[in-house]
Coordinates of C-alpha atoms in Angstrom, one line a residue:
X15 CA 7.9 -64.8 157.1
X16 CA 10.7 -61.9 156.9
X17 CA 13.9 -61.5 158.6
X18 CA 14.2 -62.8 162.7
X19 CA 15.0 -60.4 165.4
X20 CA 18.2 -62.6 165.8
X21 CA 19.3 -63.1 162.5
X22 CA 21.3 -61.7 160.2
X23 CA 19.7 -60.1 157.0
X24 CA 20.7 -63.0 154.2
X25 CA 18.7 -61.2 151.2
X26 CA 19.9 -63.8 148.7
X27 CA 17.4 -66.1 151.0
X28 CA 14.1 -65.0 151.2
X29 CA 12.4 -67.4 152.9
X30 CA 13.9 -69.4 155.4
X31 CA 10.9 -69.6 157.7
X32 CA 8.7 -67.6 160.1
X33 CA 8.3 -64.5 161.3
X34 CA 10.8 -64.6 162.8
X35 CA 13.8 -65.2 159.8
X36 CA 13.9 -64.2 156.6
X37 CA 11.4 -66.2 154.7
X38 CA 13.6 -68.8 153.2
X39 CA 11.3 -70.2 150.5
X40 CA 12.7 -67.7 148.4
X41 CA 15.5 -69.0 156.1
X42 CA 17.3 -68.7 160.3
X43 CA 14.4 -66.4 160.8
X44 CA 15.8 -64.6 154.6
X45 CA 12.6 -65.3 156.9
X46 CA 12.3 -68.9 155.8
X47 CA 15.4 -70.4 156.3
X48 CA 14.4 -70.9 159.6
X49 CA 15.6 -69.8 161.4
X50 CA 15.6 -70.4 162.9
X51 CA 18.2 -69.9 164.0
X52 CA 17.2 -70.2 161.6
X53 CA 17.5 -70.0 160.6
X54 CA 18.1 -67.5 163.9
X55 CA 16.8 -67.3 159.7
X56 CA 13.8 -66.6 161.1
X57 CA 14.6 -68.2 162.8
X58 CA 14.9 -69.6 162.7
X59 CA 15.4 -70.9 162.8
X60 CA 18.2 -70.9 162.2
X61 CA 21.6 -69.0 162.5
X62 CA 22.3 -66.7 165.0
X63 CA 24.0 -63.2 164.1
X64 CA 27.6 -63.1 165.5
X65 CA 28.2 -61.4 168.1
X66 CA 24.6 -60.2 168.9
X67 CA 25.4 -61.3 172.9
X68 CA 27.6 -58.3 173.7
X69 CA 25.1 -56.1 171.7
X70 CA 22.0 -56.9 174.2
X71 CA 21.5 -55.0 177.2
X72 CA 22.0 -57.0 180.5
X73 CA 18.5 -56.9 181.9
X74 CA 19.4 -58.6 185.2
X75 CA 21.5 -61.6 183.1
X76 CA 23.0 -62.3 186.2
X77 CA 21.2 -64.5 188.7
X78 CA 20.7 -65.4 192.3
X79 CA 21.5 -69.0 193.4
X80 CA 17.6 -68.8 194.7
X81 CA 16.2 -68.3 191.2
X82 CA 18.8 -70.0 189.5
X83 CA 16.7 -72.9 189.6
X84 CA 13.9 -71.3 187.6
X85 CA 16.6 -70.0 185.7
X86 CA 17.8 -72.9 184.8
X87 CA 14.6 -74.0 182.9
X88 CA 13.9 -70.3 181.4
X89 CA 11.5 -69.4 184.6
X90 CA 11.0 -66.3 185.9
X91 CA 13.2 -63.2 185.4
X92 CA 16.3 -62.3 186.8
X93 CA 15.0 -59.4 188.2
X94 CA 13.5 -60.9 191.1
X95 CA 9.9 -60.3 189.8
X96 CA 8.2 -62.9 188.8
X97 CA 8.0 -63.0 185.3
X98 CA 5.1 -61.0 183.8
X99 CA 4.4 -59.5 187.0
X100 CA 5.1 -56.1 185.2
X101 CA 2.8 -56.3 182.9
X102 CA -1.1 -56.0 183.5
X103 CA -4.1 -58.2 181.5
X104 CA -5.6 -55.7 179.8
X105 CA -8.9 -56.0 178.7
X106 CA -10.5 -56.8 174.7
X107 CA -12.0 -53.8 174.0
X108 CA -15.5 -53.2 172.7
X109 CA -16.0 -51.9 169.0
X110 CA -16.7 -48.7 170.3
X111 CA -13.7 -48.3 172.6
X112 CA -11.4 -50.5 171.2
X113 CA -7.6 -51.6 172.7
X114 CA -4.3 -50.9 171.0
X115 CA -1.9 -53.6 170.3
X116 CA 1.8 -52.8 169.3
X117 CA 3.9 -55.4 167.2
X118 CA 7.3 -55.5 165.8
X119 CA 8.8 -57.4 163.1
X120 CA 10.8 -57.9 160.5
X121 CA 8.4 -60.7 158.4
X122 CA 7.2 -60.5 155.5
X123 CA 3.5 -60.2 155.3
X124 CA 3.1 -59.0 158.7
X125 CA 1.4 -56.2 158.0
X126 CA -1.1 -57.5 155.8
X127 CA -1.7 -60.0 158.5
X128 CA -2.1 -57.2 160.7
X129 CA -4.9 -55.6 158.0
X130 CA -6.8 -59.1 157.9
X131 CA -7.2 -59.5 161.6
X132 CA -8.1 -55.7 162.1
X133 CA -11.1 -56.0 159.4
X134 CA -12.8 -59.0 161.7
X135 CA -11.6 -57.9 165.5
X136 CA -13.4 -54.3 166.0
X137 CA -12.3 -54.0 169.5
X138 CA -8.6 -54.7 169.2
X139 CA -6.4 -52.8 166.8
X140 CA -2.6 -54.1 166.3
X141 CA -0.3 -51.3 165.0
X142 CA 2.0 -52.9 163.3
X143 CA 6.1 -51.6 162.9
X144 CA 8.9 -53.0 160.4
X145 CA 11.9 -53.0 162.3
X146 CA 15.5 -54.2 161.4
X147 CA 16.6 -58.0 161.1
X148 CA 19.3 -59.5 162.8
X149 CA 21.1 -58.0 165.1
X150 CA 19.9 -54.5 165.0
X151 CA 16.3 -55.7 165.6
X152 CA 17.2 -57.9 168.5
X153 CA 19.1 -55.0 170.0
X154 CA 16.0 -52.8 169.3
X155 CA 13.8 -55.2 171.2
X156 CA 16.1 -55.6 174.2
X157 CA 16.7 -51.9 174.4
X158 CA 12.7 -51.1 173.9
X159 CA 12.3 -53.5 176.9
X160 CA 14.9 -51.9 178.8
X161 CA 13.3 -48.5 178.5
X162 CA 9.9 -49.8 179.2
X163 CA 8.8 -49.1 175.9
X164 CA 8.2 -52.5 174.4
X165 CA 5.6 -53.6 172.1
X166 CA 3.2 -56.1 173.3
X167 CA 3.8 -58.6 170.6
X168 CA 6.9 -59.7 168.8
X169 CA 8.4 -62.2 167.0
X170 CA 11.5 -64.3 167.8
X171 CA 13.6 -67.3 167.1
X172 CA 13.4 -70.7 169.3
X173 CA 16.9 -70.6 170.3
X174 CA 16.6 -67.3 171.4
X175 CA 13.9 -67.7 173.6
X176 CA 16.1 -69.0 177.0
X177 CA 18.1 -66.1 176.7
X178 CA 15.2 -63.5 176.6
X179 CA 13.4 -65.5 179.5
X180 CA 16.3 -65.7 181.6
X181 CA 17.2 -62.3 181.4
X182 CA 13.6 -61.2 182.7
X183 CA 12.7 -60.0 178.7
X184 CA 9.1 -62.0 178.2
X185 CA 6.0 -62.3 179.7
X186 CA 4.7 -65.3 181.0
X187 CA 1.9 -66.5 178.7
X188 CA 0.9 -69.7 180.4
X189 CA -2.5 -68.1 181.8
X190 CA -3.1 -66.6 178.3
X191 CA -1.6 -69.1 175.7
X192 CA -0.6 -72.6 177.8
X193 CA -3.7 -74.1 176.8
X194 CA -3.5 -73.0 173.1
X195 CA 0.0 -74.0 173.1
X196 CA -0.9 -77.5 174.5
X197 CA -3.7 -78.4 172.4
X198 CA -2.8 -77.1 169.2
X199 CA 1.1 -77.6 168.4
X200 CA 2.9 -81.2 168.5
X201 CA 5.0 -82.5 171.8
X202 CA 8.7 -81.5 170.0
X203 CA 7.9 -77.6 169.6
X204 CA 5.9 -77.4 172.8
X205 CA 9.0 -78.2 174.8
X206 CA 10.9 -75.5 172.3
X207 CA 8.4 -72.8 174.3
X208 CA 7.1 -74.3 177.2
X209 CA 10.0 -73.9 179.5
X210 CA 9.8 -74.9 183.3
X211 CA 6.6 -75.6 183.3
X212 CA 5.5 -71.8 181.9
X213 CA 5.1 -70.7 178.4
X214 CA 7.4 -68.4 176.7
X215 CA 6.0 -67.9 173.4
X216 CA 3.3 -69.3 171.3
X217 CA 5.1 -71.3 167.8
X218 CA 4.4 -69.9 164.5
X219 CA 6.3 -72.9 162.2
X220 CA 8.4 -76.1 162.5
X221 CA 11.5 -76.7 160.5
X222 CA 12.1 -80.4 159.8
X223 CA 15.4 -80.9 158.2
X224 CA 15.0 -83.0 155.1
X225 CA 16.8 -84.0 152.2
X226 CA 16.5 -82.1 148.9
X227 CA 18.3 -83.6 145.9
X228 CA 18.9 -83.4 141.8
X229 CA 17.0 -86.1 140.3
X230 CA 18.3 -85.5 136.8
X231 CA 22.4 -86.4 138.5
X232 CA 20.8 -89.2 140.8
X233 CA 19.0 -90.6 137.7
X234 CA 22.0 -90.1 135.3
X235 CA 24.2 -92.0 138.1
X236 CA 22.0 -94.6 138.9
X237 CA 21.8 -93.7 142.1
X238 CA 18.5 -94.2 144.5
X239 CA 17.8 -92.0 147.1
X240 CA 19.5 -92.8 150.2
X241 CA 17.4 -93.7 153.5
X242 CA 20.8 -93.9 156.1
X243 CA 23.8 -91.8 156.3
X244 CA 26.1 -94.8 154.8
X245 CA 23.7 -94.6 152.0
X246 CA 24.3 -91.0 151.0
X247 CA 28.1 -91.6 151.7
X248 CA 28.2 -94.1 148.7
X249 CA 25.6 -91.9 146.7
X250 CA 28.0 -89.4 147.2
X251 CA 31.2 -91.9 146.6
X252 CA 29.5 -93.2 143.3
X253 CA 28.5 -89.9 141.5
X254 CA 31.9 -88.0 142.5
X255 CA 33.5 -91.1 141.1
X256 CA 31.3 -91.3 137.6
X257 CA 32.1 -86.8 137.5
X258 CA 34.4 -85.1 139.6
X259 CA 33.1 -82.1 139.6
X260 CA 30.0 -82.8 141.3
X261 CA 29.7 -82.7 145.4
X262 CA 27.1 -84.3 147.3
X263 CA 26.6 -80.8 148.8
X264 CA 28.1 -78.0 150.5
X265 CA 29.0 -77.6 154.0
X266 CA 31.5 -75.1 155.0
X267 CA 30.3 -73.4 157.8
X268 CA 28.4 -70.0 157.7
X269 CA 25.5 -71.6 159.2
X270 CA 25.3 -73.5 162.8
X271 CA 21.9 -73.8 163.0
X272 CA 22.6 -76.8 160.6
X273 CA 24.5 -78.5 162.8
X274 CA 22.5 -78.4 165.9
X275 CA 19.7 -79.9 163.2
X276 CA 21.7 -82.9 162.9
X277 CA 23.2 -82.9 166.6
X278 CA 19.4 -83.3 167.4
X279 CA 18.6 -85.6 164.7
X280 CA 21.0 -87.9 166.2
X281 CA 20.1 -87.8 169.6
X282 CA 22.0 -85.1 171.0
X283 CA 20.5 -82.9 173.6
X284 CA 22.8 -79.7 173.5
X285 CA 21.1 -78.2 176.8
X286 CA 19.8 -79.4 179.9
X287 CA 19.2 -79.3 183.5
X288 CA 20.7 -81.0 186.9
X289 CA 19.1 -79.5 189.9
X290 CA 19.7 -75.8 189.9
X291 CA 22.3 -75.9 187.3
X292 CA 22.6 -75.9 183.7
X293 CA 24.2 -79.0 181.7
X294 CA 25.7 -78.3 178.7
X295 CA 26.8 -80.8 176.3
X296 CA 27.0 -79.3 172.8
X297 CA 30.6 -81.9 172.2
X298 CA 28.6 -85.0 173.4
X299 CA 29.0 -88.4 171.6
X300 CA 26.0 -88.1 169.1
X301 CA 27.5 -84.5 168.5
X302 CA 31.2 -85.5 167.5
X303 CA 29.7 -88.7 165.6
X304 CA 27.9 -85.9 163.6
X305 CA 30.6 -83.9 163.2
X306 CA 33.1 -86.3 162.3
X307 CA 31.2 -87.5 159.4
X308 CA 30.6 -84.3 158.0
X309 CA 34.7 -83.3 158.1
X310 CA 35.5 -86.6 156.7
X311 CA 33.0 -86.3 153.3
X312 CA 34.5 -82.9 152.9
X313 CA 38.3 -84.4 153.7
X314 CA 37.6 -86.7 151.1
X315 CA 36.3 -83.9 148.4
X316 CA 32.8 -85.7 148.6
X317 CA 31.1 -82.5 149.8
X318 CA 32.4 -78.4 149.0
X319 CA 33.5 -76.4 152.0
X320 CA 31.8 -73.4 150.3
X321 CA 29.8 -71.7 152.9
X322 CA 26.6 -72.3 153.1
X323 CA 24.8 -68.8 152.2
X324 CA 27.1 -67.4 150.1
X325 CA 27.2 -66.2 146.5
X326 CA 29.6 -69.6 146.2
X327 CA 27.1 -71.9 147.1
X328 CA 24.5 -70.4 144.7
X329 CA 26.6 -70.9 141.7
X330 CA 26.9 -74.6 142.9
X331 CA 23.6 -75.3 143.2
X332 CA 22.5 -73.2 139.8
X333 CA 25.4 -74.7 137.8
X334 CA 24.6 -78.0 139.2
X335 CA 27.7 -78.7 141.1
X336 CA 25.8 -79.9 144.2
X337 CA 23.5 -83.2 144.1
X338 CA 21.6 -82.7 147.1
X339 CA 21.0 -79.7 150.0
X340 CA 20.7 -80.6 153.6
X341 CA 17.5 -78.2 153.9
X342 CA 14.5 -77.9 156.1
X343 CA 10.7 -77.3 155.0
X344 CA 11.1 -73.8 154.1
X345 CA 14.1 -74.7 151.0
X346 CA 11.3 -75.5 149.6
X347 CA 10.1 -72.4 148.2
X348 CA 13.7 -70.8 148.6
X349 CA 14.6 -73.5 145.1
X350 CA 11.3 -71.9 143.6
X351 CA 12.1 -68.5 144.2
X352 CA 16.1 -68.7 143.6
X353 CA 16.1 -71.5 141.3
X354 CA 12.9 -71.5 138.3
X355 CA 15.5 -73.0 135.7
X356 CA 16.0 -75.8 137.6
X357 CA 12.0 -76.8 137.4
X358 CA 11.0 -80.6 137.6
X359 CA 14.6 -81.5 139.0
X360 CA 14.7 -81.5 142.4
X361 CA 13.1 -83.9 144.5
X362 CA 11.8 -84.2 148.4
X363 CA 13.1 -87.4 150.5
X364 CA 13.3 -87.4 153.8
X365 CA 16.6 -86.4 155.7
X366 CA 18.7 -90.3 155.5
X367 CA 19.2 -91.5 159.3
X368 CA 22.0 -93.4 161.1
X369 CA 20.0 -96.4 161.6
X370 CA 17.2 -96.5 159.3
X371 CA 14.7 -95.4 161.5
X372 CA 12.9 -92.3 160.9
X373 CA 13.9 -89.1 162.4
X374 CA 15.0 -85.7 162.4
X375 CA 16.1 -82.3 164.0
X376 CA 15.2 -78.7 163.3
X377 CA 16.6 -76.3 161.5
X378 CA 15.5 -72.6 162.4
X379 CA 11.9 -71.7 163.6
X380 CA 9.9 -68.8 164.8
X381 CA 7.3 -67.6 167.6
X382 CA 5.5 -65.2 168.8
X383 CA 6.1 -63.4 172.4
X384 CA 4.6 -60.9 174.4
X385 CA 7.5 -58.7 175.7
X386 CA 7.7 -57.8 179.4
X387 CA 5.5 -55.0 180.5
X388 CA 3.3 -55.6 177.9
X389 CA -0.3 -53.8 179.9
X390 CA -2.5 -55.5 177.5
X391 CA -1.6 -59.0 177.4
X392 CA -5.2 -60.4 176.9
X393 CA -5.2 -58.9 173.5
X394 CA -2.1 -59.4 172.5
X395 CA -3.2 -63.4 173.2
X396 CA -6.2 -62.7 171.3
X397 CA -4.0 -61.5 168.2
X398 CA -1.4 -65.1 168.4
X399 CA -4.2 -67.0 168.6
X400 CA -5.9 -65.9 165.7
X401 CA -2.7 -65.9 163.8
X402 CA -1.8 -69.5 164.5
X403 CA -5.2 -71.0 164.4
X404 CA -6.9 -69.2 161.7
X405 CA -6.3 -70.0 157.7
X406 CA -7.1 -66.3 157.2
X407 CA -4.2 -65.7 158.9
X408 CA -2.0 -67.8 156.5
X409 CA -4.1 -66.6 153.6
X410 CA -3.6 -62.7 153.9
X411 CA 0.7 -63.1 154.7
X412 CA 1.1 -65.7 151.8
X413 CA -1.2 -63.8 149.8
X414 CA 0.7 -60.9 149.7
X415 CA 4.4 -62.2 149.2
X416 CA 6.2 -61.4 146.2
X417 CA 8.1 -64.2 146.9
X418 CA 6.6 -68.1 147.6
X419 CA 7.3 -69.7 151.1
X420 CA 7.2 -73.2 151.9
X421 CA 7.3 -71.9 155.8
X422 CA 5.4 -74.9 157.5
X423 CA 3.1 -73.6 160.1
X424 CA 3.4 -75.5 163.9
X425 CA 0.0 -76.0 163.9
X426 CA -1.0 -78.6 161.8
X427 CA -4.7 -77.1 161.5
X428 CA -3.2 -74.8 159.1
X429 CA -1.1 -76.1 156.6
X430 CA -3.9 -77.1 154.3
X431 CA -4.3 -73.8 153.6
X432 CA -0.8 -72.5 153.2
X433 CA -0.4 -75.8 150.6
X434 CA -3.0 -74.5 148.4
X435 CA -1.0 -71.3 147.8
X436 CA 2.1 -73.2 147.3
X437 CA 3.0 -73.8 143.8
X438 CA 4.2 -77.3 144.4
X439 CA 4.5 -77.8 140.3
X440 CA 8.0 -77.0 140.7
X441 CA 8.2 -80.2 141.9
X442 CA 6.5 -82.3 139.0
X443 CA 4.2 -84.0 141.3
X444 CA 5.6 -84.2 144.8
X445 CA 3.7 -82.1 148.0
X446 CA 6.3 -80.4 149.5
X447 CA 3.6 -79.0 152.3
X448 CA 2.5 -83.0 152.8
X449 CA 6.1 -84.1 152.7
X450 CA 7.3 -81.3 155.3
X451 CA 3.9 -82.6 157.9
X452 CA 5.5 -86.2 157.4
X453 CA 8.7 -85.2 158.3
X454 CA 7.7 -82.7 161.4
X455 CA 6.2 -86.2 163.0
X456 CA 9.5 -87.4 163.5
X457 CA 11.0 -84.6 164.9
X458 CA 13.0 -86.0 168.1
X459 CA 11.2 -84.4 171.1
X460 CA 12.9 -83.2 174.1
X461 CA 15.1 -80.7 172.8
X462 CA 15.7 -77.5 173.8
X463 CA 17.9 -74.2 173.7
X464 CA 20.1 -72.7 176.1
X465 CA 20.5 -69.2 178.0
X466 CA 23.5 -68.1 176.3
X467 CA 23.1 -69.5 172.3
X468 CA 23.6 -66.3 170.6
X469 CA 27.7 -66.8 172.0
X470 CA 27.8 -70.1 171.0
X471 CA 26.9 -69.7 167.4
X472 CA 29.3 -66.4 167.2
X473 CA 31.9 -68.8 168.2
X474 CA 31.2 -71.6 166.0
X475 CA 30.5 -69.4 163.1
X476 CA 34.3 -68.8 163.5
X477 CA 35.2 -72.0 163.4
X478 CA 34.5 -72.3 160.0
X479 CA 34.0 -75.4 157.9
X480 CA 35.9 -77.4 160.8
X481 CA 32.6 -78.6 162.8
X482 CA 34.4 -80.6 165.2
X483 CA 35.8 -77.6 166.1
X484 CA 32.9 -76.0 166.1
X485 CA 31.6 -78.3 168.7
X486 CA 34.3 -77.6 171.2
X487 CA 34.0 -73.7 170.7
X488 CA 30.2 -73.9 171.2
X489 CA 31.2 -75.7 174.4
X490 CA 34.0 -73.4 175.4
X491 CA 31.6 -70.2 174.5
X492 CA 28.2 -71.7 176.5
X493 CA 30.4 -72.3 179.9
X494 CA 31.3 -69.4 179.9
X495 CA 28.5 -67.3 179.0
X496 CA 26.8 -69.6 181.7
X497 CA 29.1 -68.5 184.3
X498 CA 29.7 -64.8 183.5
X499 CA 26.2 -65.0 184.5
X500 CA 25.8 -66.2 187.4
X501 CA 24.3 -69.0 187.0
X502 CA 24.9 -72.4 187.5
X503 CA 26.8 -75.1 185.7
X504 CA 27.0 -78.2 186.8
X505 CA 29.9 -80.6 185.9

């Protein structure tokens, strides 16, 4: 959808998926990107904006060893209440009397959304409010809940989500979403919200990485698309060799989020838990291995270290100086939407592997959240829960874009209905919608964020296109964060 909370505004990206990112069919919550991180496009998604930690308020960061081992898993606040106590249920309304919901975000659509659901729900009404992406909108969020002013719904980046949790920031949805959450969205994005046994946030789409490449230079190479990571290193080898000028892609830094993706991918759990205390391993093994790969292709002049984002990496792409882009399922719609020239020649495969067998990471992602002191949380469930289960939902936000997104929603009820408003032409006979499901099935399960991410990618955003360093950063910057507040770390 539009722009996350917690990433920066990248209008050259319009859709990097969710609501929570810019949408990066047109991405790390533009909206699309994911974003994530990234995406945090949104978002998700997706790429965190630099420096946003220091910008948040400290609502009660710091932690006592006694909660630390809720804290450790994103339960309960820091505050000492338990989380959501703040808040009351609410009730639905009647048509006659009806409740007021407030929402903030930054997507695209949202208030069209907003319109759709007001039309058919009499006795709720959801005021909608634009805010700021990136860090101004995060900032906005913490500060609202900080003053007790909050609205009752928001939108917000996966990787975000520890951080907000563990600083006392959410309301506990489990009584009002936890059964929505574990019916309706896969095992790998469940454990992206359902933290310590309590949900955080309800998902609104998945970002599988997968691989996007030329098929006019693959074809004109004779080169086949690659299934394992050996593979795309010859692909890359042979087409460099046969014209000099073309890379396999660009890598350079500007954008973490990516590398998490393929951390996870290959089996890398960045966060985790020992007792009471948080284990972080963001320079494992898997992660290094990843890393290492990526330095050597662009050592060797097989991949640009132009920044990914950048006004550099579009001219590579449109000028056909890049064969393939590491993307996820909302690059999709960003190739429509940046891209129209380039009709017919790119292709969807999924992302190559290091063994063959098929799987993959995330790159960005958004979901919705209730914000602590939220007084009418049953409405505010009623509103998520329409907006993730309902094809209306998808029907009135795509319908009103200027721009296409490719943003694949969590649940896969709904993403027949955001295909059929998908121009999938562009790519002369391929499903991007059917390809992104396929590739959101092998998603590695059991990953999940940590309470002080927004540091770590401000620190490996420095690093630059050096991702080994980036690795070590991340580590230095998540230890620290960790202890500055209090809580635990284990060895």
């Amino acid at each position: 959808m539009s722009r996350s909370f917690l990433r920066p505004a990248r209008s050259a990206h319009p859709d990097r998926s969710g609501p929570g990112r810019p949408d990066r069919s047109a991405h790390p919550a533009a909206p699309d990107r994911a974003a994530g991180s990234g995406g945090a496009a949104a978002g998700s998604g997706g790429t965190a904006p630099r420096g946003l930690g220091s910008r948040l308020p400290r609502l009660a960061l710091t932690a006592s060893i006694a909660s630390l081992a809720l804290l450790a898993t994103a339960c309960g606040g820091g505050d000492g209440r338990a989380a959501g106590a703040s808040g009351s249920a609410g009730g639905l309304g009647t048509a006659d009397r009806p409740v007021t919901v407030t929402y903030w975000s930054s997507s695209a659509g949202a208030q069209q959304t907003v319109d759709a659901f007001n039309k058919t729900h009499p006795n709720i009404r959801v005021a909608f409010s634009a805010i700021p992406g990136g860090p101004d909108g995060a900032a906005k969020l913490a500060n609202a809940v900080k003053g007790g002013n909050a609205p009752d719904i928001a939108t917000m980046d996966y990787s975000a989500l520890p951080e907000f949790a563990s600083g006392g920031n959410l309301e506990d949805l489990t009584g009002t979403s936890g059964k929505l959450v574990g019916e309706k969205f896969p095992e790998a994005v469940q454990s992206l919200v359902t933290l310590g046994g309590k949900t955080w946030a309800v998902p609104f789409d998945v970002t599988p990485l997968e691989l996007f490449y030329r098929k006019d230079i693959f074809e004109k190479h004779g080169v086949t698309v690659p299934k394992t990571w050996d593979e795309y290193k010859a692909a890359a080898e042979k087409i460099n060799r046969a014209d000099p000028s073309v890379r396999v892609t660009n890598f350079g830094g500007g954008d973490p989020a990516v590398l998490a993706g393929l951390a996870w991918q290959a089996g890398a759990k960045w966060y985790g838990v020992e007792g009471d205390r948080w284990k972080v391993a963001i320079n494992d093994p898997a992660s290094k291995k990843v890393a290492e790969y990526w330095n050597g292709l662009m050592a060797s002049g097989l991949a640009s270290k132009t920044p990914l984002w950048g006004e550099g990496e579009a001219k590579e792409r449109s000028s056909g100086q890049v064969a393939t882009i590491v993307g996820a399922a909302w690059t999709a719609g960003t190739l429509l939407a940046n891209y129209p020239d380039l009709k017919g020649k790119w292709g969807v495969a999924p992302l190559p592997t290091w063994d063959g067998t098929p799987a993959t990471g995330m790159y960005g992602g958004t979901s919705y959240i209730v914000p602590k002191g939220s007084k009418q949380t049953k409405a505010a469930a009623e509103f998520i829960t329409w907006v993730t289960t309902e094809p209306e939902a998808i029907k009135a936000r795509l319908s009103s874009l200027k721009a296409p997104s490719s943003a694949l929603p969590a649940n896969p009820e709904m993403r027949a209905e955001a295909a059929k408003l998908f121009d999938a032409s562009y790519f002369d006979g391929q499903n991007p919608y059917a390809l992104a499901g396929e590739a959101a099935a092998t998603i590695l399960p059991g990953w999940t964020w940590g309470p002080a991410h927004l540091q770590v990618n401000s620190a490996q955003n420095a690093a630059g296109p050096d991702l080994v360093k980036a690795l070590s950063e991340g580590q230095v910057a998540a230890e620290k964060a960790i202890k500055d507040r209090g809580l635990g770390l284990a060895d």
